[in-house]
XYZ file of C-alpha atoms in Angstrom:
670
model
C 115.595 99.252 60.058
C 115.955 100.598 63.501
C 115.121 98.016 66.201
C 114.918 100.327 69.034
C 112.092 102.688 69.087
C 113.131 106.157 69.965
C 111.536 107.954 73.064
C 111.671 111.514 73.861
C 111.096 110.650 77.519
C 113.373 109.408 80.310
C 112.451 105.558 80.865
C 111.904 103.955 84.155
C 113.663 100.907 82.622
C 117.503 101.337 82.551
C 120.652 100.672 84.507
C 120.425 101.241 88.251
C 121.896 104.443 89.343
C 123.300 105.070 92.861
C 121.925 108.153 94.430
C 124.162 110.288 96.485
C 121.397 112.198 98.218
C 119.835 110.907 101.261
C 116.418 109.280 101.241
C 113.610 111.959 101.497
C 111.474 112.011 104.557
C 107.803 110.957 104.258
C 106.646 114.495 104.579
C 108.882 115.969 101.858
C 108.008 112.952 99.638
C 104.208 113.350 99.963
C 104.573 117.047 99.494
C 106.427 116.470 96.184
C 103.598 114.261 94.976
C 100.985 116.875 95.958
C 102.787 119.590 94.063
C 103.073 117.381 90.993
C 99.358 116.514 91.478
C 98.445 120.228 91.612
C 100.466 121.093 88.459
C 98.932 118.190 86.539
C 95.326 119.473 87.520
C 96.489 122.919 86.262
C 96.639 121.577 82.828
C 92.966 120.433 83.129
C 93.697 116.684 82.561
C 92.762 113.595 84.719
C 94.169 110.675 82.708
C 92.250 107.386 82.587
C 95.387 105.426 81.708
C 98.855 106.124 82.790
C 101.593 105.931 80.095
C 103.410 102.769 80.496
C 107.162 103.417 80.435
C 108.084 106.910 81.035
C 108.571 109.047 84.241
C 108.382 112.252 82.287
C 104.886 113.677 81.497
C 103.266 114.811 78.347
C 101.186 117.167 80.087
C 103.789 118.703 82.464
C 106.544 121.069 81.839
C 110.243 119.984 81.869
C 110.656 121.616 85.102
C 107.828 119.422 86.564
C 109.740 116.258 85.651
C 112.172 116.626 88.424
C 109.925 117.232 91.228
C 110.418 113.680 92.643
C 114.065 113.482 91.648
C 115.076 116.686 93.656
C 114.827 114.623 96.869
C 117.323 112.135 95.727
C 114.787 109.424 95.124
C 115.911 106.545 92.856
C 112.970 106.274 90.708
C 114.087 103.139 89.038
C 113.748 101.140 92.273
C 111.806 103.161 94.734
C 108.951 105.065 93.219
C 108.451 104.031 89.583
C 105.414 106.360 89.191
C 103.499 106.694 85.991
C 103.958 109.547 83.804
C 101.321 111.880 85.497
C 100.887 111.289 89.431
C 97.303 110.023 90.116
C 94.809 112.562 91.279
C 92.702 112.300 94.172
C 89.908 110.535 92.100
C 92.467 107.986 91.292
C 93.621 106.213 94.436
C 96.116 103.421 93.666
C 97.364 101.086 96.413
C 99.968 99.660 94.216
C 103.401 100.558 92.947
C 103.234 101.346 89.126
C 106.176 99.153 88.360
C 104.538 96.210 90.133
C 100.885 96.843 88.885
C 100.162 99.246 86.118
C 97.789 102.043 86.847
C 94.876 102.002 84.332
C 91.488 103.456 85.254
C 90.223 103.344 81.519
C 87.090 101.082 81.656
C 87.389 100.587 77.890
C 90.300 98.410 78.429
C 88.471 95.666 80.114
C 86.861 92.362 78.850
C 85.119 89.367 80.417
C 86.622 86.088 79.629
C 83.833 83.710 78.825
C 82.805 81.204 76.131
C 79.823 82.175 74.041
C 77.062 79.747 74.995
C 75.711 77.699 72.165
C 78.796 77.898 70.155
C 81.398 74.944 69.730
C 84.685 75.639 71.215
C 87.582 75.742 68.758
C 90.954 77.093 69.017
C 92.335 79.417 66.133
C 93.397 76.939 63.466
C 97.054 76.277 63.426
C 98.843 77.402 60.364
C 101.881 75.875 58.714
C 104.636 78.060 57.492
C 105.895 78.031 53.753
C 108.069 75.203 52.981
C 111.167 77.083 52.778
C 110.821 77.956 56.505
C 110.557 74.344 57.417
C 113.361 73.371 55.110
C 115.778 75.938 56.448
C 114.653 74.912 59.955
C 115.606 71.279 59.324
C 118.872 72.238 57.546
C 119.768 74.336 60.597
C 119.463 71.343 62.947
C 121.316 69.341 60.382
C 124.225 71.724 60.359
C 124.456 71.879 64.154
C 124.512 67.963 64.396
C 127.109 67.498 61.642
C 129.398 70.325 62.701
C 128.974 69.209 66.400
C 130.028 65.651 65.785
C 132.953 66.876 63.725
C 134.186 69.117 66.606
C 133.645 66.295 69.014
C 135.755 63.960 66.964
C 138.671 66.356 66.758
C 138.077 67.745 70.241
C 138.583 64.278 71.919
C 141.921 63.821 70.385
C 143.374 67.443 70.457
C 141.506 68.932 73.429
C 141.069 65.976 75.722
C 141.081 68.256 78.727
C 137.695 69.763 77.673
C 136.026 66.275 77.162
C 137.144 64.691 80.494
C 133.535 64.242 81.553
C 132.742 62.343 78.302
C 135.750 60.063 78.442
C 136.306 56.962 80.494
C 139.412 57.190 82.570
C 141.229 55.518 85.569
C 138.597 52.723 85.483
C 135.646 55.035 85.761
C 132.897 55.216 83.189
C 132.179 58.598 81.635
C 130.196 60.792 83.970
C 127.975 62.086 81.125
C 126.882 60.414 78.013
C 128.303 61.927 74.916
C 125.047 61.346 72.950
C 122.675 62.428 75.757
C 124.601 65.663 76.425
C 125.131 66.557 72.741
C 122.061 68.753 72.381
C 122.939 70.772 75.718
C 126.546 71.197 74.517
C 126.072 71.999 71.015
C 122.805 74.135 70.941
C 121.507 75.175 74.334
C 125.009 76.407 75.610
C 125.180 78.686 72.493
C 121.954 80.416 73.659
C 122.231 80.054 77.358
C 122.231 83.824 77.842
C 118.463 83.650 76.955
C 117.727 81.255 79.935
C 118.062 81.252 83.766
C 118.699 85.045 83.868
C 118.985 86.032 87.434
C 116.546 88.644 88.579
C 115.867 90.450 91.829
C 112.838 91.940 93.366
C 109.099 91.412 92.677
C 108.220 89.722 89.142
C 105.414 92.126 88.495
C 104.642 94.376 85.644
C 108.409 94.994 85.409
C 111.329 92.940 86.583
C 114.940 93.857 87.411
C 117.602 91.701 85.667
C 121.090 91.256 87.144
C 123.321 92.015 84.201
C 125.996 89.438 83.234
C 128.233 88.664 80.386
C 130.183 85.607 79.181
C 133.885 85.484 78.372
C 133.824 81.895 77.170
C 130.845 81.577 74.911
C 128.202 81.032 77.661
C 130.125 78.398 79.499
C 130.251 80.582 82.522
C 128.433 83.818 83.334
C 130.241 86.823 85.047
C 127.900 89.370 86.686
C 128.683 93.019 85.899
C 127.241 94.444 89.176
C 124.655 96.632 87.207
C 120.919 96.041 86.948
C 118.460 96.705 84.243
C 114.621 97.067 84.718
C 112.610 95.593 81.836
C 108.900 95.024 80.939
C 108.203 91.540 82.393
C 106.135 89.334 79.729
C 107.809 86.137 80.991
C 106.150 85.386 84.541
C 102.994 83.374 85.315
C 101.859 86.419 87.310
C 98.337 86.234 85.643
C 96.420 88.341 88.113
C 99.183 90.523 89.251
C 99.209 89.353 92.798
C 103.007 89.240 92.821
C 103.142 92.569 94.631
C 105.034 94.069 97.560
C 102.416 96.431 98.298
C 98.725 96.046 98.532
C 95.896 94.219 100.546
C 97.514 90.676 99.999
C 100.969 91.962 101.128
C 99.379 93.554 104.173
C 97.610 90.212 105.073
C 101.057 88.295 104.542
C 102.754 90.870 106.774
C 100.226 90.353 109.570
C 100.644 86.575 109.259
C 104.508 86.745 109.604
C 103.950 88.930 112.721
C 101.576 86.311 114.125
C 103.127 82.861 113.053
C 106.776 83.784 111.890
C 108.041 82.479 108.534
C 108.093 78.841 109.434
C 105.412 76.386 109.764
C 105.726 76.489 113.532
C 103.027 78.443 115.362
C 99.660 78.078 117.266
C 98.264 74.725 116.079
C 95.010 72.749 116.338
C 94.761 69.184 117.081
C 96.392 66.644 114.830
C 99.505 68.954 114.315
C 97.610 71.143 111.715
C 97.625 74.904 111.706
C 94.288 76.716 111.716
C 95.208 78.379 108.529
C 95.505 74.961 106.753
C 91.813 74.266 107.518
C 90.785 77.661 106.642
C 92.646 77.584 103.220
C 91.293 74.087 102.375
C 87.819 75.194 103.134
C 88.198 78.367 100.951
C 89.813 76.453 98.073
C 86.772 73.972 97.978
C 84.418 76.904 98.119
C 86.335 78.800 95.332
C 86.444 75.919 92.953
C 82.770 74.722 93.762
C 83.756 71.412 95.202
C 82.900 69.550 98.399
C 86.393 69.330 99.831
C 90.005 70.040 99.078
C 93.552 68.939 100.027
C 96.421 71.469 99.684
C 100.056 70.487 99.077
C 103.301 72.535 99.564
C 104.405 71.912 95.807
C 102.545 71.913 92.527
C 104.475 69.294 90.790
C 104.175 66.971 93.855
C 100.386 67.350 93.743
C 100.019 65.471 90.602
C 102.926 63.030 91.065
C 101.929 62.031 94.604
C 98.124 62.089 94.250
C 97.644 60.202 91.030
C 99.147 57.013 92.628
C 96.353 57.142 95.079
C 93.683 57.327 92.550
C 94.715 54.539 90.047
C 96.853 51.456 90.298
C 97.583 48.202 88.413
C 94.511 47.085 86.549
C 93.444 50.616 85.807
C 93.711 52.620 82.676
C 94.801 56.270 82.321
C 93.877 57.992 79.140
C 96.107 61.158 78.846
C 96.367 63.970 76.318
C 99.716 63.764 74.484
C 100.716 67.353 75.710
C 100.026 66.791 79.411
C 102.538 68.081 81.826
C 105.578 66.028 83.158
C 104.045 66.001 86.615
C 101.192 64.106 85.250
C 103.285 61.545 83.267
C 105.459 60.961 86.311
C 102.536 60.343 88.613
C 101.076 57.815 86.166
C 104.271 55.980 85.919
C 104.403 55.713 89.818
C 100.869 54.384 89.880
C 101.624 51.300 87.885
C 98.426 51.833 85.765
C 98.362 51.195 82.084
C 98.475 54.569 80.040
C 97.230 55.462 76.519
C 97.506 58.835 74.958
C 95.323 60.473 72.510
C 96.145 63.239 70.032
C 96.164 66.765 71.663
C 92.640 68.106 72.097
C 91.286 65.841 69.205
C 87.945 64.610 70.562
C 87.539 62.205 67.723
C 90.784 60.645 68.677
C 89.612 60.335 72.361
C 86.397 58.706 71.339
C 87.972 56.286 69.105
C 90.480 55.274 71.875
C 87.686 54.984 74.425
C 85.867 52.632 72.170
C 88.974 50.475 71.667
C 90.056 50.311 75.319
C 86.488 49.436 76.586
C 85.945 46.674 73.931
C 89.466 45.121 74.319
C 89.750 45.377 78.158
C 93.054 44.655 79.809
C 96.015 43.366 77.943
C 96.238 39.411 77.625
C 93.395 38.732 79.995
C 90.739 41.227 78.366
C 89.188 41.599 81.603
C 87.320 44.851 82.112
C 89.417 47.718 83.546
C 89.129 48.399 87.260
C 88.870 52.109 86.458
C 89.371 54.379 83.508
C 90.567 57.923 84.311
C 90.858 60.533 81.478
C 93.447 63.357 82.450
C 93.448 66.636 80.631
C 94.624 70.111 81.446
C 92.443 73.139 81.490
C 94.995 75.337 79.750
C 98.090 74.013 78.039
C 100.881 76.428 78.708
C 103.003 75.528 75.783
C 100.169 75.795 73.243
C 97.734 78.267 74.702
C 94.806 75.840 73.964
C 91.979 75.070 76.271
C 90.559 71.465 76.879
C 87.418 71.041 74.888
C 85.410 70.408 78.078
C 82.011 70.501 76.866
C 82.761 67.702 74.315
C 84.768 65.796 76.992
C 81.717 66.031 79.484
C 79.450 64.529 76.657
C 81.850 61.768 76.146
C 81.940 61.290 80.028
C 78.185 60.692 80.080
C 78.409 58.223 77.192
C 81.377 56.029 78.255
C 81.243 56.474 82.110
C 84.834 57.358 82.867
C 86.430 59.458 85.684
C 87.660 62.830 84.669
C 90.730 64.594 86.142
C 91.301 68.284 85.030
C 94.606 69.977 85.693
C 93.991 73.683 86.059
C 97.386 74.880 87.008
C 97.291 77.581 84.431
C 93.497 78.132 83.918
C 92.439 78.537 87.607
C 92.108 82.251 88.391
C 92.944 83.263 84.860
C 89.804 82.102 82.990
C 86.100 82.720 83.514
C 84.036 85.597 84.364
C 84.643 84.732 88.024
C 88.076 83.390 87.753
C 87.101 79.880 88.666
C 88.909 78.274 85.762
C 87.921 76.356 82.634
C 84.590 75.116 84.062
C 83.626 78.593 84.778
C 84.820 79.641 81.327
C 82.542 77.170 79.639
C 79.685 77.772 82.091
C 79.745 74.099 83.367
C 79.036 72.810 86.999
C 82.428 71.974 88.465
C 80.936 69.117 90.446
C 80.345 67.202 87.083
C 84.017 66.851 87.085
C 85.312 64.135 89.387
C 88.804 65.658 90.329
C 90.065 69.284 89.844
C 93.608 70.012 90.458
C 95.418 73.373 90.383
C 98.360 75.357 91.702
C 98.767 78.492 93.622
C 102.143 79.505 91.785
C 100.343 81.230 88.897
C 97.314 83.340 89.431
C 97.555 83.564 93.166
C 101.192 84.612 93.531
C 101.872 81.971 96.132
C 103.270 78.497 96.118
C 101.928 74.838 96.297
C 98.946 73.091 94.792
C 95.518 71.662 95.612
C 93.319 68.718 94.679
C 89.543 68.976 95.103
C 86.547 66.581 94.794
C 84.005 64.884 96.805
C 84.552 64.561 100.421
C 84.810 60.799 100.167
C 87.481 60.990 97.639
C 89.539 63.597 99.416
C 89.324 61.640 102.711
C 90.859 58.542 100.804
C 93.706 60.821 99.279
C 94.373 62.125 102.703
C 95.184 58.631 103.814
C 96.730 57.040 100.701
C 98.409 59.972 99.109
C 102.058 60.297 99.442
C 102.150 64.107 99.894
C 100.588 63.794 103.379
C 103.264 61.429 104.654
C 106.440 62.791 103.114
C 105.822 66.354 102.054
C 106.231 69.363 104.341
C 103.488 71.746 105.183
C 102.825 74.951 103.680
C 104.129 77.832 105.673
C 101.780 80.455 107.150
C 102.817 83.336 104.926
C 102.144 81.308 101.757
C 98.788 80.135 103.080
C 97.753 83.714 103.987
C 98.750 84.787 100.339
C 96.483 81.982 99.051
C 93.605 83.053 101.342
C 93.896 86.738 100.652
C 94.213 86.447 96.858
C 91.235 84.070 96.678
C 89.141 86.277 98.844
C 90.093 89.282 96.697
C 88.684 87.456 93.744
C 85.546 86.208 95.468
C 84.673 89.174 97.773
C 83.792 88.548 101.243
C 80.371 88.319 102.812
C 79.244 88.006 106.527
C 78.221 84.384 107.267
C 75.510 83.155 109.459
C 76.262 81.123 112.692
C 75.013 78.057 110.907
C 77.303 78.590 107.902
C 80.176 79.399 110.275
C 79.871 75.937 112.007
C 79.510 74.051 108.764
C 82.851 75.691 107.371
C 84.873 74.621 110.386
C 83.400 71.132 110.689
C 84.368 70.325 107.003
C 86.635 67.536 108.317
C 83.881 66.000 110.353
C 81.622 65.081 107.402
C 79.089 67.844 107.771
C 77.854 69.844 104.816
C 80.250 72.613 103.654
C 79.326 76.100 102.870
C 79.532 75.326 99.174
C 76.274 73.152 99.596
C 74.469 76.154 101.314
C 75.065 78.614 98.568
C 74.909 78.529 94.837
C 78.303 78.521 93.097
C 80.110 80.717 92.616
C 79.704 82.454 95.865
C 81.643 84.912 98.022
C 84.014 84.060 100.808
C 82.183 83.992 104.193
C 84.018 85.964 106.817
C 84.360 82.855 108.993
C 86.639 81.112 106.531
C 89.072 84.106 106.903
C 91.497 84.418 109.878
C 90.037 86.859 112.256
C 93.423 88.739 112.577
C 93.743 89.220 108.818
C 93.223 92.825 107.647
C 90.484 93.183 105.048
C 90.704 96.179 102.515
C 87.463 97.562 101.158
C 88.430 96.486 97.635
C 88.931 93.000 98.897
C 85.617 92.942 100.813
C 83.405 93.914 97.905
C 85.329 91.966 95.322
C 86.167 94.894 93.143
C 89.961 94.217 93.303
C 89.544 90.813 91.815
C 86.862 91.905 89.286
C 89.144 94.611 87.845
C 92.058 92.091 87.695
C 90.035 89.458 85.905
C 88.773 91.976 83.366
C 92.124 93.566 82.627
C 93.873 90.266 82.160
C 91.073 89.161 79.647
C 91.526 92.311 77.652
C 95.287 92.188 77.663
C 95.371 88.513 76.404
C 92.695 89.013 73.850
C 94.349 92.144 72.548
C 97.874 90.583 72.235
C 96.541 87.373 70.773
C 94.560 89.126 68.102
C 97.011 91.998 67.504
C 99.857 89.585 66.674
C 97.676 87.676 64.187
C 96.662 90.993 62.629
C 100.408 91.800 62.211
C 100.890 88.501 60.257
C 102.425 86.082 62.924
C 101.649 82.531 63.441
C 100.522 82.016 66.880
C 98.769 78.982 68.706
C 95.959 78.800 71.008
C 92.690 80.379 72.157
C 92.167 84.192 72.060
C 91.435 84.157 75.733
C 94.629 82.304 76.847
C 97.076 84.423 78.991
C 99.849 82.394 77.456
C 100.539 83.423 73.748
C 102.946 81.335 71.817
C 104.405 83.155 68.782
C 106.100 80.625 66.366
C 109.682 81.377 65.529
C 110.591 77.864 63.936
C 114.283 78.223 63.203
C 116.333 77.600 66.395
C 118.695 80.358 65.557
C 115.960 82.900 65.694
C 115.209 82.185 69.327
C 118.433 83.769 70.584
C 118.223 86.635 68.241
C 114.564 87.433 69.145
C 115.328 87.250 72.831
C 118.461 89.304 72.631
C 116.841 91.960 70.473
C 113.960 92.195 72.967
C 116.116 92.492 75.947
C 118.402 95.045 74.570
C 115.796 97.511 73.151
C 115.769 101.040 74.595
C 112.967 99.834 76.899
C 113.846 96.234 77.488
C 111.381 93.490 77.167
C 111.895 90.252 79.015
C 110.527 87.123 77.300
C 110.807 83.458 77.389
C 111.953 81.398 74.312
C 111.133 77.650 74.183
C 112.482 74.872 71.798
C 112.922 71.162 71.568
C 112.506 68.904 73.696
C 109.955 71.104 75.394
C 108.153 71.516 71.987
C 108.215 69.553 68.630
C 111.501 69.941 66.782
C 110.428 72.489 64.187
C 108.131 74.676 66.314
C 110.408 76.686 68.385
C 108.763 79.773 69.911
C 108.528 82.561 72.280
C 105.854 82.577 74.994
C 104.439 85.862 76.056
C 102.861 85.597 79.533
C 100.188 88.317 80.172
C 99.183 89.631 83.465
C 96.499 91.985 84.735
C 99.421 94.028 85.891
C 100.077 95.164 82.348
C 98.510 98.241 80.798
C 97.213 98.662 77.323
C 100.401 100.794 76.707
C 102.566 97.760 77.642
C 100.868 95.645 75.188
C 101.338 98.306 72.567
C 105.149 98.241 73.259
C 105.334 94.455 72.765
C 103.294 94.708 69.424
C 105.652 97.491 68.342
C 108.703 95.507 69.178
C 107.317 92.343 67.522
C 106.503 94.203 64.429
C 109.965 95.528 63.996
C 111.786 92.362 64.845
C 109.245 90.239 62.953
C 110.228 92.142 59.693
C 113.875 91.699 60.419
C 113.716 87.972 61.118
C 111.042 87.215 58.446
C 108.568 85.794 61.152
C 105.325 87.165 59.610
C 104.214 83.835 57.830
C 100.530 83.852 58.854
C 97.678 84.051 56.453
C 94.604 86.132 56.724
C 93.846 89.840 56.752
C 96.683 91.962 57.998
C 96.353 95.513 59.662
C 99.132 98.063 59.998
C 100.434 98.446 63.557
C 98.942 101.922 64.067
C 95.548 100.752 63.118
C 95.807 97.724 65.580
C 96.726 100.162 68.382
C 94.017 102.791 67.540
C 91.317 100.193 67.212
C 92.370 97.901 70.039
C 89.015 97.969 71.809
C 87.057 97.141 68.553
C 89.668 94.315 67.893
C 89.170 92.746 71.408
C 85.366 92.926 71.211
C 85.013 91.408 67.771
C 83.112 88.070 68.142
C 85.289 86.231 65.715
C 88.722 87.357 64.301
C 88.376 87.929 60.603
């Protein structure tokens, strides 16, 4: 079976070529685009969707394919235009390699839970017993052969084991047992991890090629580059761009403030941008107040100790992120875990801990805090928030929702898991999220009531020890959120309430029904505002494109026969590989196709031992053709590696591609 799909067209994905011709002038460049546009019109076609991965056009002659090349433009890294240049009816403000051009309104969907129906993820399927047996045997072989090699290696190649052997009175630098997994499994597939990249991690990504002369112990760069389709970044809404309204706003911020946190400041050592960003974040998620932090991991690990302490109880989902676990340990509170997303397990645990009280003394708990994630990035599942809210009313606990992956990526308005389920966000006590995924920035936030946020400002560690967010990052947060919300002129009364957020007066979120638009007064006066940002059309298109892509890939993989986890609307799609040896093969086969596809493979200890997987991270930047390409590659590689172990009705690949819109809009996957 051929693993590389042939293409009659020249691909924009390939090794970087050096151009001997000088860079064209702007006038000649635009003239070339105009000529190509005119020739495309002569064929009477105005495409709704631009083909994903080819510079040559199916509607232009071969002589037209070199219109942009004749000026010496390196199309791999400079232009990366779609097959047919956009016509005057299609005005794109993005580079095709960063954000795919797609004007076909059929390839849109709204991410929203159907009211009145219980939430449930697609049922997890177990593979045949021979898959599980061979997976366990493969780990057993690695362990046995690894220990045999260590036994003889210590005696005959002691130089290679210096870091594991006590010498000169010093203990071994590394533990033999602790480093066994890294040395005997991870190193063998290390070429699949930590691949150096350059440029914007948008729809495509540029890999810096490398090879290893010593079985992945060291990596040597070759000096060449490869552009591949990027299905590996948390760029959910496609805001990781070097061109567009957000990039223009960030450029203006750099011109005004520079790249550091120094600049014009208000009283208390706080930039005006910090206050504006916190006011906008609170309004975006529908809370009274917010506090931003320069690091997402630190948001959890430094804020949780300010919420709970000794004598309190934290009830945590067993799959919660490491930052949550670390924060709970720092707090000194007791912790109990319940089975992942199992509401019966959660209620049973609540009954037990409330009736028994604190250990030994059996006194009532000072506080019970339940912590869940909105979207679990390893599983693709959503927190069953409607049921959790019913339990909250019944058992009177506090609820903390980590929306690192769900904020911006779920819901008809992009406001996260509460928006997805149609719940009032203020019925949740604490909403946490990060800016590193959907917003293309850095850092995190915590939102809640004003009294709660005021306490966290005083008692949270991040305010004392963490550095402030820099102006360009803050501007990216503000611009991307404004693109999703849309911008409306604000009255003088609303203006005063926004800026007096820290003085205890009502915020704008109390004056307008959630979800609302971003008042102009919240935004920096110097920030350029594009029309697509002002009317919210930019964010609206991104949300609906992401929803279509995620639902299409999720359902397409299941119809091909793969076992996947999670919700249909999750932008993270885990495809189960099971056998650890298949991780490296799958990753390498995807990366070395004629059109490279960059993916992330994950295994133990990040997942249970036998559930190694590949995680596809979808983006609004991807086009339907990009998802077709991923499905085609998975179909071919899945047959080769015997990965199609799922049950249920199967469709051939061509039928899935042809009936994509119908597949996405099915209420339930048959």
